Amino acid sequence: MGCQNDQMVTPTQTDRVTENDENAKTLADVKLVKNADDTLEYVKFGKFADKLAKRSNAYTYTEYTYDDSPGNLLITSKKYSKANNKLVHHKTYLIVNGRCISSKDITQQYSYNYKYNALGSLVEIKRYTALHTLTRQFSYKPILLNKQRLDKITDIGEAGPFAEYRFTYSSIPDKYPLNPLSTEQEMDKYLNIFGTFSDLLVQNIVKDELEGPDGYMPSNNYTYTLNADGYVTSSSNLYYPDINHSNYSEVVTEIREYLNVLQIP
């Protein structure tokens, strides 16, 4: 795929993997510092240098700390209100061999277990509360030997599946992937501790409300602007509340900014 600097790109679906340019910058060279309303800061020195240190927006800020003294890595995130510096959300993640295997939402008293397949891709999250268990399953399509791409996510309650998210992809390499469908409870979108979901940028996500009587299906459709190095500088999401009744839609555009690690103050 060829594109000019800062030009809008409308993705086209492909089944062929687009190889990354050998001269492209790596994640170790470039850090995301702005994404939509979020501003990101990183640890400057020590063994955890370049890891996410702080995430902030107009109303809240989240601080991240790292501790590997127990033998495995423990990440703690604490979100505070800017209005009064009150702690509003407290979460911990246990990391083994680079993958999050469990987490605790101390604020809401949820616990999560994460399972991965032989390729290291996330295949299941189980959320436990005092009374209920919710399962989120991740299914992949093989694309090459030892490579795969996220195909769908299925939410399963105690009575069975109730929602399914189906993914299609562009032909554009995703050079700075964020976690899909992230929530504060399951996957912090900026923590690279849940494996790899796809090598390409998402083109379309359709959610099928399996329990809905009328086949309610919201749809998110993405286009991207890239810089000269192939990093996304803006993404536009054309959202339909129901693709079966597409007389209403809205567009949300999010801006991304990056700095080389040597440029970060």
mmCIF file of C-alpha atoms in Angstrom:
data_model
loop_
_atom_site.group_PDB
_atom_site.id
_atom_site.type_symbol
_atom_site.label_atom_id
_atom_site.label_comp_id
_atom_site.label_asym_id
_atom_site.label_seq_id
_atom_site.Cartn_x
_atom_site.Cartn_y
_atom_site.Cartn_z
ATOM 1 C CA MET A 1 0.000 0.000 0.000
ATOM 2 C CA GLY A 2 1.343 3.398 -0.941
ATOM 3 C CA CYS A 3 0.154 6.648 0.591
ATOM 4 C CA GLN A 4 1.268 10.238 0.766
ATOM 5 C CA ASN A 5 2.073 11.979 3.997
ATOM 6 C CA ASP A 6 -1.042 12.783 6.095
ATOM 7 C CA GLN A 7 -3.509 11.523 3.493
ATOM 8 C CA MET A 8 -6.827 9.899 4.323
ATOM 9 C CA VAL A 9 -6.812 6.171 3.679
ATOM 10 C CA THR A 10 -9.994 4.156 3.231
ATOM 11 C CA PRO A 11 -9.134 0.541 4.071
ATOM 12 C CA THR A 12 -9.920 -2.351 1.775
ATOM 13 C CA GLN A 13 -10.274 -5.859 3.122
ATOM 14 C CA THR A 14 -7.503 -8.319 2.350
ATOM 15 C CA ASP A 15 -6.565 -11.854 3.329
ATOM 16 C CA ARG A 16 -2.888 -11.328 2.593
ATOM 17 C CA VAL A 17 -0.499 -10.140 5.248
ATOM 18 C CA THR A 18 1.226 -6.865 4.459
ATOM 19 C CA GLU A 19 4.835 -7.101 5.585
ATOM 20 C CA ASN A 20 6.198 -4.230 7.666
ATOM 21 C CA ASP A 21 8.833 -2.080 6.024
ATOM 22 C CA GLU A 22 12.216 -3.255 7.289
ATOM 23 C CA ASN A 23 13.202 0.350 7.823
ATOM 24 C CA ALA A 24 10.068 1.280 9.789
ATOM 25 C CA LYS A 25 10.466 2.486 13.334
ATOM 26 C CA THR A 26 9.723 -0.040 16.044
ATOM 27 C CA LEU A 27 7.618 0.332 19.174
ATOM 28 C CA ALA A 28 10.860 0.733 21.103
ATOM 29 C CA ASP A 29 11.664 3.872 19.077
ATOM 30 C CA VAL A 30 8.279 5.589 19.104
ATOM 31 C CA LYS A 31 5.829 6.240 21.919
ATOM 32 C CA LEU A 32 2.218 7.380 21.705
ATOM 33 C CA VAL A 33 1.846 10.597 23.710
ATOM 34 C CA LYS A 34 -1.648 11.711 22.695
ATOM 35 C CA ASN A 35 -4.724 9.678 21.768
ATOM 36 C CA ALA A 36 -8.087 11.456 21.533
ATOM 37 C CA ASP A 37 -8.603 12.958 25.025
ATOM 38 C CA ASP A 38 -5.763 10.997 26.639
ATOM 39 C CA THR A 39 -2.253 12.327 27.249
ATOM 40 C CA LEU A 40 0.355 9.673 28.023
ATOM 41 C CA GLU A 41 3.598 9.927 29.993
ATOM 42 C CA TYR A 42 6.319 7.312 30.451
ATOM 43 C CA VAL A 43 8.823 6.208 33.078
ATOM 44 C CA LYS A 44 12.062 8.092 32.375
ATOM 45 C CA PHE A 45 14.740 6.081 34.206
ATOM 46 C CA GLY A 46 15.510 2.689 35.706
ATOM 47 C CA LYS A 47 14.547 -0.860 34.838
ATOM 48 C CA PHE A 48 11.010 0.189 33.880
ATOM 49 C CA ALA A 49 12.081 3.056 31.630
ATOM 50 C CA ASP A 50 9.723 3.729 28.693
ATOM 51 C CA LYS A 51 6.804 1.924 30.351
ATOM 52 C CA LEU A 52 3.544 3.830 30.773
ATOM 53 C CA ALA A 53 3.649 6.032 33.881
ATOM 54 C CA LYS A 54 0.596 8.282 33.618
ATOM 55 C CA ARG A 55 -2.556 8.681 31.556
ATOM 56 C CA SER A 56 -4.631 11.842 31.923
ATOM 57 C CA ASN A 57 -7.589 13.678 30.420
ATOM 58 C CA ALA A 58 -9.644 16.713 31.373
ATOM 59 C CA TYR A 59 -11.311 14.996 34.334
ATOM 60 C CA THR A 60 -9.093 12.166 35.604
ATOM 61 C CA TYR A 61 -5.531 10.934 35.724
ATOM 62 C CA THR A 62 -4.245 7.388 36.144
ATOM 63 C CA GLU A 63 -0.845 6.528 37.607
ATOM 64 C CA TYR A 64 0.933 3.220 36.885
ATOM 65 C CA THR A 65 3.520 1.553 39.119
ATOM 66 C CA TYR A 66 5.603 -1.588 38.490
ATOM 67 C CA ASP A 67 6.971 -4.149 40.950
ATOM 68 C CA ASP A 68 8.885 -7.289 40.037
ATOM 69 C CA SER A 69 10.215 -8.049 43.524
ATOM 70 C CA PRO A 70 7.840 -11.038 43.993
ATOM 71 C CA GLY A 71 9.464 -12.709 40.945
ATOM 72 C CA ASN A 72 6.731 -11.881 38.445
ATOM 73 C CA LEU A 73 5.714 -8.399 37.375
ATOM 74 C CA LEU A 74 2.828 -6.685 39.163
ATOM 75 C CA ILE A 75 1.356 -3.552 37.552
ATOM 76 C CA THR A 76 -0.874 -1.294 39.639
ATOM 77 C CA SER A 77 -3.071 1.410 38.122
ATOM 78 C CA LYS A 78 -4.825 4.024 40.231
ATOM 79 C CA LYS A 79 -7.236 6.523 38.701
ATOM 80 C CA TYR A 80 -7.937 9.813 40.474
ATOM 81 C CA SER A 81 -10.432 12.612 39.981
ATOM 82 C CA LYS A 82 -8.767 15.890 39.023
ATOM 83 C CA ALA A 83 -11.462 17.804 40.883
ATOM 84 C CA ASN A 84 -10.459 16.518 44.339
ATOM 85 C CA ASN A 85 -7.640 13.970 43.810
ATOM 86 C CA LYS A 86 -9.951 11.245 45.135
ATOM 87 C CA LEU A 87 -9.124 7.664 44.145
ATOM 88 C CA VAL A 88 -11.936 6.468 41.854
ATOM 89 C CA HIS A 89 -10.531 3.224 40.424
ATOM 90 C CA HIS A 90 -7.848 0.803 41.637
ATOM 91 C CA LYS A 91 -6.638 -2.144 39.529
ATOM 92 C CA THR A 92 -3.747 -4.644 39.605
ATOM 93 C CA TYR A 93 -2.367 -6.915 36.852
ATOM 94 C CA LEU A 94 -0.165 -9.985 37.364
ATOM 95 C CA ILE A 95 2.246 -10.549 34.454
ATOM 96 C CA VAL A 96 4.026 -13.860 33.763
ATOM 97 C CA ASN A 97 6.336 -14.211 30.736
ATOM 98 C CA GLY A 98 5.043 -10.949 29.278
ATOM 99 C CA ARG A 99 1.344 -11.896 29.485
ATOM 100 C CA CYS A 100 -1.278 -10.817 32.009
ATOM 101 C CA ILE A 101 -2.647 -13.986 33.621
ATOM 102 C CA SER A 102 -4.911 -12.394 36.233
ATOM 103 C CA SER A 103 -6.109 -9.023 37.446
ATOM 104 C CA LYS A 104 -8.125 -7.577 40.284
ATOM 105 C CA ASP A 105 -10.507 -4.656 40.158
ATOM 106 C CA ILE A 106 -10.234 -3.645 43.779
ATOM 107 C CA THR A 107 -12.763 -0.825 43.425
ATOM 108 C CA GLN A 108 -15.591 -2.937 41.994
ATOM 109 C CA GLN A 109 -14.455 -6.190 43.619
ATOM 110 C CA TYR A 110 -14.074 -8.071 40.329
ATOM 111 C CA SER A 111 -11.348 -10.599 39.566
ATOM 112 C CA TYR A 112 -10.248 -11.745 36.106
ATOM 113 C CA ASN A 113 -8.369 -14.732 34.709
ATOM 114 C CA TYR A 114 -6.786 -14.648 31.226
ATOM 115 C CA LYS A 115 -5.997 -17.658 29.019
ATOM 116 C CA TYR A 116 -3.762 -17.794 25.922
ATOM 117 C CA ASN A 117 -3.267 -20.261 23.079
ATOM 118 C CA ALA A 118 -0.001 -21.864 21.943
ATOM 119 C CA LEU A 119 0.820 -18.768 19.848
ATOM 120 C CA GLY A 120 0.448 -16.494 22.865
ATOM 121 C CA SER A 121 -2.843 -14.953 21.737
ATOM 122 C CA LEU A 122 -5.567 -14.195 24.271
ATOM 123 C CA VAL A 123 -8.446 -16.667 23.927
ATOM 124 C CA GLU A 124 -10.489 -16.142 27.081
ATOM 125 C CA ILE A 125 -11.186 -13.717 29.903
ATOM 126 C CA LYS A 126 -13.297 -14.825 32.846
ATOM 127 C CA ARG A 127 -14.721 -12.208 35.169
ATOM 128 C CA TYR A 128 -15.691 -13.356 38.633
ATOM 129 C CA THR A 129 -17.881 -11.576 41.142
ATOM 130 C CA ALA A 130 -19.400 -12.822 44.370
ATOM 131 C CA LEU A 131 -22.466 -14.136 42.533
ATOM 132 C CA HIS A 132 -21.807 -14.334 38.782
ATOM 133 C CA THR A 133 -19.251 -15.326 36.159
ATOM 134 C CA LEU A 134 -18.952 -13.675 32.739
ATOM 135 C CA THR A 135 -16.793 -15.126 29.925
ATOM 136 C CA ARG A 136 -15.337 -13.282 26.945
ATOM 137 C CA GLN A 137 -13.941 -15.575 24.230
ATOM 138 C CA PHE A 138 -11.559 -14.510 21.428
ATOM 139 C CA SER A 139 -11.543 -16.419 18.122
ATOM 140 C CA TYR A 140 -8.856 -16.072 15.440
ATOM 141 C CA LYS A 141 -8.414 -16.824 11.748
ATOM 142 C CA PRO A 142 -5.076 -18.300 10.633
ATOM 143 C CA ILE A 143 -3.283 -16.118 8.073
ATOM 144 C CA LEU A 144 0.174 -17.711 7.793
ATOM 145 C CA LEU A 145 2.100 -20.404 9.597
ATOM 146 C CA ASN A 146 2.172 -19.438 13.290
ATOM 147 C CA LYS A 147 0.251 -16.222 12.596
ATOM 148 C CA GLN A 148 -3.399 -15.387 13.156
ATOM 149 C CA ARG A 149 -5.803 -12.469 13.241
ATOM 150 C CA LEU A 150 -8.679 -11.742 15.634
ATOM 151 C CA ASP A 151 -11.952 -12.745 13.981
ATOM 152 C CA LYS A 152 -14.599 -12.335 16.675
ATOM 153 C CA ILE A 153 -15.207 -11.817 20.368
ATOM 154 C CA THR A 154 -18.113 -13.560 22.051
ATOM 155 C CA ASP A 155 -19.594 -12.563 25.417
ATOM 156 C CA ILE A 156 -21.082 -15.463 27.344
ATOM 157 C CA GLY A 157 -23.199 -15.253 30.461
ATOM 158 C CA GLU A 158 -24.533 -18.006 32.683
ATOM 159 C CA ALA A 159 -27.468 -18.496 30.273
ATOM 160 C CA GLY A 160 -25.223 -18.658 27.174
ATOM 161 C CA PRO A 161 -23.847 -16.216 24.536
ATOM 162 C CA PHE A 162 -25.479 -12.783 24.511
ATOM 163 C CA ALA A 163 -23.234 -10.643 22.246
ATOM 164 C CA GLU A 164 -20.734 -11.149 19.433
ATOM 165 C CA TYR A 165 -18.263 -8.693 17.879
ATOM 166 C CA ARG A 166 -17.096 -9.520 14.329
ATOM 167 C CA PHE A 167 -13.960 -7.919 12.851
ATOM 168 C CA THR A 168 -12.832 -7.177 9.309
ATOM 169 C CA TYR A 169 -9.491 -5.591 8.476
ATOM 170 C CA SER A 170 -7.834 -3.151 6.139
ATOM 171 C CA SER A 171 -4.654 -3.826 4.196
ATOM 172 C CA ILE A 172 -2.797 -1.282 6.370
ATOM 173 C CA PRO A 173 -0.197 -2.547 8.872
ATOM 174 C CA ASP A 174 -0.987 -1.600 12.456
ATOM 175 C CA LYS A 175 2.353 -0.227 13.642
ATOM 176 C CA TYR A 176 1.124 0.834 17.091
ATOM 177 C CA PRO A 177 -1.645 -1.553 18.160
ATOM 178 C CA LEU A 178 -3.944 -0.796 21.083
ATOM 179 C CA ASN A 179 -6.076 -3.379 22.832
ATOM 180 C CA PRO A 180 -9.497 -3.948 21.194
ATOM 181 C CA LEU A 181 -12.774 -3.208 22.950
ATOM 182 C CA SER A 182 -10.829 -2.221 25.993
ATOM 183 C CA THR A 183 -12.554 -1.294 29.210
ATOM 184 C CA GLU A 184 -11.151 -0.221 32.537
ATOM 185 C CA GLN A 185 -12.341 -3.524 33.955
ATOM 186 C CA GLU A 186 -10.806 -5.977 31.464
ATOM 187 C CA MET A 187 -7.973 -4.542 29.422
ATOM 188 C CA ASP A 188 -6.374 -1.163 29.783
ATOM 189 C CA LYS A 189 -6.050 -0.155 26.128
ATOM 190 C CA TYR A 190 -2.483 1.135 26.556
ATOM 191 C CA LEU A 191 -0.880 -1.791 28.410
ATOM 192 C CA ASN A 192 0.854 -4.144 25.995
ATOM 193 C CA ILE A 193 0.405 -7.216 28.230
ATOM 194 C CA PHE A 194 -2.379 -9.162 26.501
ATOM 195 C CA GLY A 195 -0.617 -10.476 23.408
ATOM 196 C CA THR A 196 -1.124 -9.522 19.761
ATOM 197 C CA PHE A 197 -4.577 -9.412 18.178
ATOM 198 C CA SER A 198 -3.854 -8.438 14.569
ATOM 199 C CA ASP A 199 -1.128 -7.186 12.268
ATOM 200 C CA LEU A 200 -3.553 -4.909 10.378
ATOM 201 C CA LEU A 201 -5.757 -1.936 11.241
ATOM 202 C CA VAL A 202 -9.412 -2.709 11.835
ATOM 203 C CA GLN A 203 -11.774 -1.695 9.054
ATOM 204 C CA ASN A 204 -15.121 -2.674 10.566
ATOM 205 C CA ILE A 205 -16.575 -4.027 13.820
ATOM 206 C CA VAL A 206 -20.165 -5.251 13.907
ATOM 207 C CA LYS A 207 -21.755 -6.113 17.230
ATOM 208 C CA ASP A 208 -24.553 -8.668 17.133
ATOM 209 C CA GLU A 209 -26.860 -8.384 20.140
ATOM 210 C CA LEU A 210 -27.733 -12.087 20.199
ATOM 211 C CA GLU A 211 -30.467 -11.646 22.790
ATOM 212 C CA GLY A 212 -32.150 -8.772 20.960
ATOM 213 C CA PRO A 213 -35.568 -9.594 19.454
ATOM 214 C CA ASP A 214 -35.053 -7.439 16.352
ATOM 215 C CA GLY A 215 -31.457 -8.335 15.413
ATOM 216 C CA TYR A 216 -29.991 -5.106 16.760
ATOM 217 C CA MET A 217 -26.502 -4.707 15.204
ATOM 218 C CA PRO A 218 -24.378 -1.596 15.872
ATOM 219 C CA SER A 219 -21.490 -1.047 13.453
ATOM 220 C CA ASN A 220 -18.201 0.873 13.673
ATOM 221 C CA ASN A 221 -16.471 1.674 10.362
ATOM 222 C CA TYR A 222 -12.954 3.133 10.396
ATOM 223 C CA THR A 223 -10.801 5.220 8.089
ATOM 224 C CA TYR A 224 -7.309 6.432 8.926
ATOM 225 C CA THR A 225 -4.809 9.162 8.265
ATOM 226 C CA LEU A 226 -1.165 8.052 8.293
ATOM 227 C CA ASN A 227 2.090 9.925 8.631
ATOM 228 C CA ALA A 228 5.139 9.308 6.427
ATOM 229 C CA ASP A 229 6.283 6.448 8.688
ATOM 230 C CA GLY A 230 2.928 4.669 8.448
ATOM 231 C CA TYR A 231 1.681 5.491 11.951
ATOM 232 C CA VAL A 232 -1.964 6.461 12.449
ATOM 233 C CA THR A 233 -2.308 10.181 13.174
ATOM 234 C CA SER A 234 -6.106 10.207 13.131
ATOM 235 C CA SER A 235 -8.904 7.676 12.937
ATOM 236 C CA SER A 236 -12.503 8.409 11.970
ATOM 237 C CA ASN A 237 -15.244 6.109 13.194
ATOM 238 C CA LEU A 238 -18.501 6.131 11.222
ATOM 239 C CA TYR A 239 -20.931 4.644 13.732
ATOM 240 C CA TYR A 240 -24.348 3.163 12.944
ATOM 241 C CA PRO A 241 -26.492 2.257 15.981
ATOM 242 C CA ASP A 242 -28.062 -0.456 13.809
ATOM 243 C CA ILE A 243 -26.832 -1.441 10.343
ATOM 244 C CA ASN A 244 -30.299 -2.846 9.590
ATOM 245 C CA HIS A 245 -31.713 0.694 9.943
ATOM 246 C CA SER A 246 -28.883 2.921 8.728
ATOM 247 C CA ASN A 247 -30.863 6.167 8.469
ATOM 248 C CA TYR A 248 -28.882 7.525 11.442
ATOM 249 C CA SER A 249 -25.124 7.695 11.872
ATOM 250 C CA GLU A 250 -22.439 9.757 13.561
ATOM 251 C CA VAL A 251 -18.714 10.275 13.003
ATOM 252 C CA VAL A 252 -16.098 10.511 15.757
ATOM 253 C CA THR A 253 -12.513 11.446 14.889
ATOM 254 C CA GLU A 254 -9.596 10.789 17.236
ATOM 255 C CA ILE A 255 -6.133 12.326 16.873
ATOM 256 C CA ARG A 256 -2.892 10.528 17.767
ATOM 257 C CA GLU A 257 0.527 12.080 18.389
ATOM 258 C CA TYR A 258 3.887 10.330 18.831
ATOM 259 C CA LEU A 259 7.385 11.169 19.958
ATOM 260 C CA ASN A 260 10.654 9.327 19.557
ATOM 261 C CA VAL A 261 11.785 8.117 22.965
ATOM 262 C CA LEU A 262 14.763 10.466 22.762
ATOM 263 C CA GLN A 263 12.378 13.425 22.328
ATOM 264 C CA ILE A 264 10.193 12.686 25.349
ATOM 265 C CA PRO A 265 10.977 15.262 28.060
#
